[in-house]
Amino acid sequence: MAAERDIKQAVSVLRAGGLVAFPTETVYGLGADASNAGAVAKIFAAKGRPSTHPVIVHLADAAQLAVWTGDIPDAARKLAQKFWPGPLTLILKRARGVSDAVTGGQDTVGLRVPSHPVARRLLARFGGGIAAPSANRHGRVSATTAEHVRREFGAAVECVLDGGEARIGIESTIIDLSGKGATLLRPGWITAGEVEAALGAPLAAPAVGGPRAPGTLAAHYAPRTPLTLAEGDLALELAASLARQGKRVAVLARSARQPLLLGLEWTAAPQDAAGYAHALYASLRRLDESGCDAIIVEKPPQAAEWAAINDRLARAATGSSVLDET
Ligand code: TXA
Ligand code: MG
């Protein structure tokens, strides 16, 4: 776990316009001083991310909202009160002076107060906003440990704060409050139902051609090995038939019925949604690195607490299914 002197060093790197990777309760972030456009540009270069994609600004507390947005609607106060610090990002109208580097040239800004103790200490010491997307190369699986970040970026990121395994394991819920009503842009561990209950109003679905959000692109969070999602028995049958054809197949399944077949790399996924989310990206990385020809994932249940997991799995599978190849 990052010591006080690591945090001090990270603060000096941020002040000097450098990059700092840090843990949050969702996934690791790749951070830069949000008020320094040159520093933010380095994030895009390191990730290989298009410069028109906005990044989330992380804050020490909700009191800093007024620095970043001129307009704090009641709904934002309610959600901040209920869920911050925590895994929720609010999209609000940007204040004058918030750089295009952060907003991707849009008139809105994404803001979040994370709850991880290391992130909180870093933000409190730094004092300003830290712009940070997930610490992974563009389109790839997010990092949930400091080791994943180091493997992803090597020497390109000089400072990596270690905060252990990210507790939640998938990215924050994103709610857009910049227009009329509230819109769910990205499902996360805080469910749409919980947000609706806090607001006392229903959420709208995102408009087609709405704000740019790479996490909402159809193909994202993807391993390099083709990934196929299939229902229970079908997943097992597909894996078995590929293995019989001589392929090496990595399987991520909650089912206990592991077929006894050569060439199957089996990972038992947790039964509960919290455990599944926590382990998901580390499992996908490991399966991706196992040198298999295909990854088969047994589809989890459809209940509300699985919505964010199903969203990430569907994006990881898009355009890369082993079924598309044959
Ligand atoms: O849990 C998380 O949200 C993690 C941790 C590090 O905080 N961050 C994260 O960042 O997932 P990133 O950049 O990988 O995904 C943030 C999403 C992107 O899809 C981005 O386009 C969207 O938030 N976003 C940021 N600012 C926005 C804005 N002004 N309007 C619409 N979408 C925005
Ligand atoms: Mg990301």
Short mmCIF file of C-alpha atoms and ligand atoms in Angstrom, two decimals:
data_model
loop_
_atom_site.label_atom_id
_atom_site.label_comp_id
_atom_site.label_asym_id
_atom_site.label_seq_id
_atom_site.Cartn_x
_atom_site.Cartn_y
_atom_site.Cartn_z
CA MET A 1 0.00 0.00 0.00
CA ALA A 2 1.30 3.44 -0.94
CA ALA A 3 3.18 5.13 1.94
CA GLU A 4 3.09 8.83 2.78
CA ARG A 5 6.32 9.49 0.91
CA ASP A 6 4.89 7.80 -2.23
CA ILE A 7 1.91 10.16 -2.08
CA LYS A 8 4.24 13.15 -1.68
CA GLN A 9 6.25 12.04 -4.68
CA ALA A 10 3.06 11.54 -6.71
CA VAL A 11 1.94 15.08 -5.82
CA SER A 12 5.25 16.52 -7.06
CA VAL A 13 4.96 14.53 -10.30
CA LEU A 14 1.42 15.93 -10.81
CA ARG A 15 2.58 19.49 -10.05
CA ALA A 16 5.41 19.09 -12.57
CA GLY A 17 2.89 18.07 -15.27
CA GLY A 18 3.67 14.34 -15.17
CA LEU A 19 1.46 11.23 -15.06
CA VAL A 20 0.53 9.30 -11.92
CA ALA A 21 -1.37 6.03 -11.93
CA PHE A 22 -3.44 5.61 -8.77
CA PRO A 23 -5.95 3.16 -7.33
CA THR A 24 -9.65 3.89 -7.06
CA GLU A 25 -12.37 1.62 -5.69
CA THR A 26 -13.50 0.87 -9.28
CA VAL A 27 -10.32 0.46 -11.39
CA TYR A 28 -6.89 2.16 -11.51
CA GLY A 29 -6.76 5.63 -13.07
CA LEU A 30 -4.02 7.26 -15.15
CA GLY A 31 -3.95 10.77 -13.75
CA ALA A 32 -2.68 14.24 -14.61
CA ASP A 33 -3.29 17.75 -13.26
CA ALA A 34 -6.71 18.54 -14.77
CA SER A 35 -5.89 22.27 -14.93
CA ASN A 36 -2.78 21.64 -17.06
CA ALA A 37 -3.74 20.92 -20.70
CA GLY A 38 -0.20 19.81 -21.56
CA ALA A 39 -0.23 17.26 -18.75
CA VAL A 40 -3.66 15.96 -19.79
CA ALA A 41 -2.39 15.56 -23.37
CA LYS A 42 0.21 13.10 -22.03
CA ILE A 43 -2.60 10.79 -20.86
CA PHE A 44 -3.99 10.61 -24.40
CA ALA A 45 -0.53 9.92 -25.83
CA ALA A 46 0.15 7.15 -23.28
CA LYS A 47 -3.25 5.48 -23.84
CA GLY A 48 -3.36 5.95 -27.60
CA ARG A 49 -6.80 7.51 -27.10
CA PRO A 50 -8.44 9.92 -29.57
CA SER A 51 -8.11 13.49 -28.21
CA THR A 52 -11.83 14.22 -28.70
CA HIS A 53 -12.77 11.77 -25.93
CA PRO A 54 -13.40 13.51 -22.59
CA VAL A 55 -11.83 12.36 -19.31
CA ILE A 56 -13.29 12.29 -15.80
CA VAL A 57 -11.98 14.86 -13.30
CA HIS A 58 -11.51 13.35 -9.83
CA LEU A 59 -12.09 15.61 -6.83
CA ALA A 60 -11.29 15.38 -3.11
CA ASP A 61 -14.86 16.29 -2.14
CA ALA A 62 -18.17 17.61 -3.42
CA ALA A 63 -17.30 21.13 -2.20
CA GLN A 64 -14.96 21.39 -5.23
CA LEU A 65 -17.86 20.94 -7.67
CA ALA A 66 -18.25 24.70 -7.94
CA VAL A 67 -14.72 25.03 -9.38
CA TRP A 68 -15.58 22.77 -12.32
CA THR A 69 -19.23 23.48 -13.04
CA GLY A 70 -21.13 26.74 -13.01
CA ASP A 71 -24.45 25.02 -12.63
CA ILE A 72 -25.07 22.47 -9.86
CA PRO A 73 -28.61 21.14 -10.34
CA ASP A 74 -30.53 19.74 -7.36
CA ALA A 75 -30.20 16.27 -8.84
CA ALA A 76 -26.39 16.57 -8.67
CA ARG A 77 -26.53 17.60 -5.02
CA LYS A 78 -28.79 14.66 -4.23
CA LEU A 79 -26.61 12.11 -5.98
CA ALA A 80 -23.36 13.55 -4.59
CA GLN A 81 -24.84 13.47 -1.10
CA LYS A 82 -25.98 9.88 -1.46
CA PHE A 83 -23.13 8.26 -3.41
CA TRP A 84 -19.92 10.29 -2.92
CA PRO A 85 -17.29 9.38 -2.16
CA GLY A 86 -18.01 6.40 -4.38
CA PRO A 87 -18.31 4.82 -7.84
CA LEU A 88 -20.51 7.44 -9.51
CA THR A 89 -19.55 9.99 -12.19
CA LEU A 90 -21.74 13.03 -12.90
CA ILE A 91 -21.71 14.82 -16.24
CA LEU A 92 -22.44 18.51 -15.70
CA LYS A 93 -22.14 21.75 -17.65
CA ARG A 94 -18.52 22.83 -17.47
CA ALA A 95 -17.41 26.02 -15.71
CA ARG A 96 -15.67 28.65 -17.80
CA GLY A 97 -11.96 27.92 -17.95
CA VAL A 98 -12.23 24.13 -17.86
CA SER A 99 -9.87 23.00 -20.57
CA ASP A 100 -10.93 21.38 -23.85
CA ALA A 101 -8.24 18.78 -23.15
CA VAL A 102 -10.46 17.47 -20.32
CA THR A 103 -13.87 17.91 -21.94
CA GLY A 104 -12.90 16.76 -25.43
CA GLY A 105 -14.22 20.12 -26.65
CA GLN A 106 -17.75 19.49 -25.28
CA ASP A 107 -19.55 21.93 -23.00
CA THR A 108 -19.79 19.36 -20.21
CA VAL A 109 -17.37 17.86 -17.71
CA GLY A 110 -17.37 14.48 -15.95
CA LEU A 111 -16.78 14.71 -12.17
CA ARG A 112 -16.29 12.05 -9.52
CA VAL A 113 -15.19 11.83 -5.88
CA PRO A 114 -13.60 8.38 -5.44
CA SER A 115 -13.62 6.55 -2.11
CA HIS A 116 -10.36 4.59 -2.23
CA PRO A 117 -8.21 5.79 0.70
CA VAL A 118 -5.08 6.22 -1.46
CA ALA A 119 -7.02 8.24 -4.06
CA ARG A 120 -8.51 10.36 -1.30
CA ARG A 121 -5.10 11.07 0.28
CA LEU A 122 -3.63 11.91 -3.13
CA LEU A 123 -6.51 14.26 -3.99
CA ALA A 124 -6.47 15.95 -0.58
CA ARG A 125 -2.69 16.54 -0.76
CA PHE A 126 -2.77 17.69 -4.37
CA GLY A 127 -5.68 20.05 -3.75
CA GLY A 128 -6.84 20.31 -7.38
CA GLY A 129 -8.71 18.07 -9.79
CA ILE A 130 -7.00 15.01 -11.24
CA ALA A 131 -8.06 14.11 -14.79
CA ALA A 132 -7.95 10.34 -15.09
CA PRO A 133 -9.32 7.74 -17.47
CA SER A 134 -8.89 4.07 -16.63
CA ALA A 135 -5.20 3.06 -16.70
CA ASN A 136 -5.28 0.83 -19.77
CA ARG A 137 -4.46 1.25 -23.43
CA HIS A 138 -7.43 2.50 -25.48
CA GLY A 139 -10.11 -0.16 -25.98
CA ARG A 140 -8.42 -2.69 -23.72
CA VAL A 141 -9.32 -4.23 -20.38
CA SER A 142 -9.07 -1.82 -17.42
CA ALA A 143 -6.38 -2.36 -14.78
CA THR A 144 -7.42 -3.48 -11.30
CA THR A 145 -3.93 -3.85 -9.75
CA ALA A 146 -0.74 -1.73 -9.79
CA GLU A 147 1.01 -4.65 -11.50
CA HIS A 148 -1.52 -4.54 -14.40
CA VAL A 149 -0.77 -0.83 -14.82
CA ARG A 150 2.98 -1.41 -14.91
CA ARG A 151 2.59 -4.18 -17.47
CA GLU A 152 0.29 -2.01 -19.57
CA PHE A 153 2.51 1.09 -19.68
CA GLY A 154 6.04 0.13 -18.59
CA ALA A 155 8.35 3.13 -18.28
CA ALA A 156 5.83 5.48 -19.93
CA VAL A 157 4.22 6.04 -16.51
CA GLU A 158 6.88 6.99 -14.00
CA CYS A 159 4.75 6.92 -10.86
CA VAL A 160 2.34 4.10 -9.96
CA LEU A 161 0.71 4.22 -6.52
CA ASP A 162 -0.13 0.77 -5.21
CA GLY A 163 -3.45 0.44 -3.42
CA GLY A 164 -3.95 -3.30 -3.74
CA GLU A 165 -6.72 -4.88 -5.80
CA ALA A 166 -9.50 -2.47 -6.81
CA ARG A 167 -12.45 -3.44 -4.57
CA ILE A 168 -15.30 -3.11 -7.10
CA GLY A 169 -13.43 -4.02 -10.27
CA ILE A 170 -15.55 -2.33 -12.95
CA GLU A 171 -15.78 1.36 -13.86
CA SER A 172 -18.11 3.91 -12.25
CA THR A 173 -21.76 4.42 -13.14
CA ILE A 174 -22.02 7.56 -15.32
CA ILE A 175 -25.10 9.80 -15.08
CA ASP A 176 -25.52 12.77 -17.41
CA LEU A 177 -27.24 15.70 -15.68
CA SER A 178 -26.26 18.31 -18.26
CA GLY A 179 -29.56 18.25 -20.14
CA LYS A 180 -33.20 17.84 -19.15
CA GLY A 181 -33.61 15.00 -16.65
CA ALA A 182 -30.99 12.39 -15.90
CA THR A 183 -29.53 9.91 -18.37
CA LEU A 184 -27.61 6.71 -17.72
CA LEU A 185 -24.49 6.82 -19.96
CA ARG A 186 -22.66 3.82 -18.50
CA PRO A 187 -23.99 1.20 -16.06
CA GLY A 188 -21.78 0.50 -13.05
CA TRP A 189 -21.86 -1.01 -9.58
CA ILE A 190 -24.39 1.60 -8.44
CA THR A 191 -27.45 0.39 -10.33
CA ALA A 192 -29.90 2.47 -12.38
CA GLY A 193 -32.56 1.55 -9.80
CA GLU A 194 -30.49 2.94 -6.92
CA VAL A 195 -29.93 6.19 -8.81
CA GLU A 196 -33.65 6.46 -9.63
CA ALA A 197 -34.53 5.86 -5.99
CA ALA A 198 -32.14 8.62 -4.88
CA LEU A 199 -33.50 11.03 -7.52
CA GLY A 200 -37.13 10.09 -7.07
CA ALA A 201 -37.38 10.13 -10.88
CA PRO A 202 -36.77 7.69 -13.74
CA LEU A 203 -33.56 7.73 -15.79
CA ALA A 204 -33.65 8.23 -19.55
CA ALA A 205 -31.76 5.95 -21.94
CA PRO A 206 -28.86 7.62 -23.79
CA ALA A 207 -29.72 9.42 -27.04
CA VAL A 208 -28.22 8.00 -30.22
CA GLY A 209 -25.31 10.22 -31.26
CA GLY A 210 -25.11 11.58 -27.71
CA PRO A 211 -21.94 12.59 -25.88
CA ARG A 212 -18.75 10.83 -26.86
CA ALA A 213 -17.82 8.19 -24.36
CA PRO A 214 -15.32 5.51 -25.38
CA GLY A 215 -16.62 3.19 -22.67
CA THR A 216 -19.89 3.27 -24.56
CA LEU A 217 -18.39 2.25 -27.91
CA ALA A 218 -19.68 -1.14 -28.96
CA ALA A 219 -16.22 -2.75 -28.96
CA HIS A 220 -14.34 -1.85 -25.77
CA TYR A 221 -12.86 -3.48 -22.66
CA ALA A 222 -11.65 -6.18 -25.02
CA PRO A 223 -8.99 -8.87 -24.66
CA ARG A 224 -6.92 -9.66 -27.78
CA THR A 225 -8.11 -13.26 -27.93
CA PRO A 226 -11.56 -13.62 -29.59
CA LEU A 227 -14.20 -13.71 -26.82
CA THR A 228 -17.59 -15.37 -27.20
CA LEU A 229 -20.48 -15.07 -24.77
CA ALA A 230 -22.89 -18.00 -24.62
CA GLU A 231 -25.67 -19.26 -22.32
CA GLY A 232 -24.90 -22.01 -19.77
CA ASP A 233 -24.97 -25.36 -21.57
CA LEU A 234 -24.26 -23.81 -24.96
CA ALA A 235 -21.07 -22.23 -23.59
CA LEU A 236 -19.86 -25.60 -22.34
CA GLU A 237 -20.82 -27.36 -25.59
CA LEU A 238 -19.08 -24.70 -27.69
CA ALA A 239 -15.92 -24.95 -25.57
CA ALA A 240 -15.96 -28.74 -25.79
CA SER A 241 -16.48 -28.78 -29.54
CA LEU A 242 -13.63 -26.30 -30.14
CA ALA A 243 -11.37 -28.34 -27.86
CA ARG A 244 -12.22 -31.48 -29.82
CA GLN A 245 -11.15 -29.64 -32.99
CA GLY A 246 -7.73 -29.24 -31.36
CA LYS A 247 -8.17 -25.62 -30.28
CA ARG A 248 -7.01 -24.38 -26.89
CA VAL A 249 -9.99 -22.79 -25.22
CA ALA A 250 -10.11 -20.59 -22.11
CA VAL A 251 -13.45 -20.74 -20.29
CA LEU A 252 -14.83 -18.36 -17.67
CA ALA A 253 -17.89 -19.98 -16.14
CA ARG A 254 -19.98 -19.93 -12.98
CA SER A 255 -21.19 -23.43 -13.75
CA ALA A 256 -19.68 -26.20 -11.67
CA ARG A 257 -19.97 -28.68 -14.54
CA GLN A 258 -16.44 -28.53 -15.89
CA PRO A 259 -16.08 -30.92 -18.85
CA LEU A 260 -13.02 -33.16 -18.53
CA LEU A 261 -11.29 -32.37 -21.81
CA LEU A 262 -7.74 -31.68 -22.85
CA GLY A 263 -7.12 -28.16 -24.11
CA LEU A 264 -9.61 -26.46 -21.78
CA GLU A 265 -8.27 -23.74 -19.51
CA TRP A 266 -11.03 -23.44 -16.92
CA THR A 267 -11.61 -20.47 -14.61
CA ALA A 268 -14.40 -20.74 -12.06
CA ALA A 269 -16.05 -17.33 -11.80
CA PRO A 270 -17.60 -16.25 -8.47
CA GLN A 271 -21.33 -16.93 -8.04
CA ASP A 272 -22.18 -13.48 -6.65
CA ALA A 273 -22.16 -10.28 -8.73
CA ALA A 274 -19.79 -8.42 -6.37
CA GLY A 275 -17.22 -11.21 -6.46
CA TYR A 276 -17.65 -11.62 -10.22
CA ALA A 277 -17.11 -7.89 -10.91
CA HIS A 278 -14.11 -7.77 -8.58
CA ALA A 279 -12.38 -10.65 -10.40
CA LEU A 280 -13.58 -9.99 -13.97
CA TYR A 281 -10.76 -7.92 -15.51
CA ALA A 282 -7.97 -9.87 -13.81
CA SER A 283 -9.56 -13.09 -15.13
CA LEU A 284 -9.88 -11.69 -18.66
CA ARG A 285 -6.22 -10.60 -18.57
CA ARG A 286 -5.08 -13.99 -17.36
CA LEU A 287 -7.18 -15.87 -19.94
CA ASP A 288 -5.92 -13.50 -22.64
CA GLU A 289 -2.32 -14.20 -21.65
CA SER A 290 -2.82 -17.96 -21.49
CA GLY A 291 -2.10 -18.28 -25.22
CA CYS A 292 -5.49 -19.84 -26.00
CA ASP A 293 -7.20 -19.59 -29.40
CA ALA A 294 -10.54 -18.55 -27.96
CA ILE A 295 -12.16 -17.31 -24.76
CA ILE A 296 -15.68 -18.55 -24.00
CA VAL A 297 -17.62 -16.80 -21.25
CA GLU A 298 -20.75 -18.32 -19.77
CA LYS A 299 -23.39 -15.57 -19.73
CA PRO A 300 -24.20 -14.39 -16.19
CA PRO A 301 -27.81 -13.79 -15.05
CA GLN A 302 -29.80 -10.79 -16.31
CA ALA A 303 -30.76 -9.31 -12.89
CA ALA A 304 -30.12 -5.60 -12.15
CA GLU A 305 -26.97 -6.19 -10.10
CA TRP A 306 -25.43 -7.96 -13.12
CA ALA A 307 -26.25 -5.13 -15.59
CA ALA A 308 -22.79 -3.49 -15.54
CA ILE A 309 -21.05 -6.87 -15.80
CA ASN A 310 -23.23 -7.88 -18.77
CA ASP A 311 -22.55 -4.51 -20.39
CA ARG A 312 -18.75 -4.97 -20.13
CA LEU A 313 -18.89 -8.59 -21.31
CA ALA A 314 -21.02 -7.67 -24.33
CA ARG A 315 -18.49 -4.98 -25.32
CA ALA A 316 -15.55 -7.33 -24.75
CA ALA A 317 -17.22 -9.83 -27.10
CA THR A 318 -18.23 -7.40 -29.86
CA GLY A 319 -16.43 -7.99 -33.11
CA SER A 320 -14.17 -10.68 -31.73
CA SER A 321 -16.23 -13.84 -31.43
CA VAL A 322 -14.72 -17.19 -32.39
CA LEU A 323 -18.09 -17.83 -34.05
CA ASP A 324 -17.36 -14.98 -36.51
CA GLU A 325 -14.19 -16.73 -37.63
CA THR A 326 -15.66 -20.05 -38.51
O1 TXA B 1 -14.47 4.20 -12.53
C1 TXA B 1 -14.13 5.04 -13.37
O2 TXA B 1 -14.94 5.83 -13.87
C2 TXA B 1 -12.66 5.07 -13.77
C3 TXA B 1 -11.84 5.54 -12.56
C4 TXA B 1 -10.37 5.69 -12.90
O3 TXA B 1 -12.38 6.72 -12.06
N1 TXA B 1 -12.46 5.94 -14.89
C5 TXA B 1 -12.86 5.63 -16.13
O4 TXA B 1 -12.46 6.56 -17.07
O5 TXA B 1 -13.47 4.63 -16.39
P1 TXA B 1 -12.60 6.30 -18.64
O6 TXA B 1 -12.03 7.51 -19.30
O7 TXA B 1 -11.97 5.01 -19.01
O8 TXA B 1 -14.11 6.32 -18.85
C6 TXA B 1 -14.81 7.49 -18.53
C7 TXA B 1 -15.97 7.65 -19.40
C8 TXA B 1 -15.56 7.71 -20.84
O9 TXA B 1 -16.45 6.89 -21.55
C9 TXA B 1 -15.73 9.18 -21.16
O10 TXA B 1 -15.96 9.42 -22.51
C10 TXA B 1 -16.89 9.56 -20.27
O11 TXA B 1 -16.61 8.90 -19.09
N2 TXA B 1 -16.93 10.99 -20.05
C11 TXA B 1 -16.05 11.76 -19.39
N3 TXA B 1 -16.39 13.04 -19.46
C12 TXA B 1 -17.53 13.09 -20.19
C13 TXA B 1 -18.39 14.14 -20.64
N4 TXA B 1 -18.14 15.40 -20.37
N5 TXA B 1 -19.47 13.80 -21.38
C14 TXA B 1 -19.74 12.50 -21.67
N6 TXA B 1 -18.97 11.47 -21.29
C15 TXA B 1 -17.88 11.77 -20.56
MG MG B 2 -11.70 3.18 -19.81
#
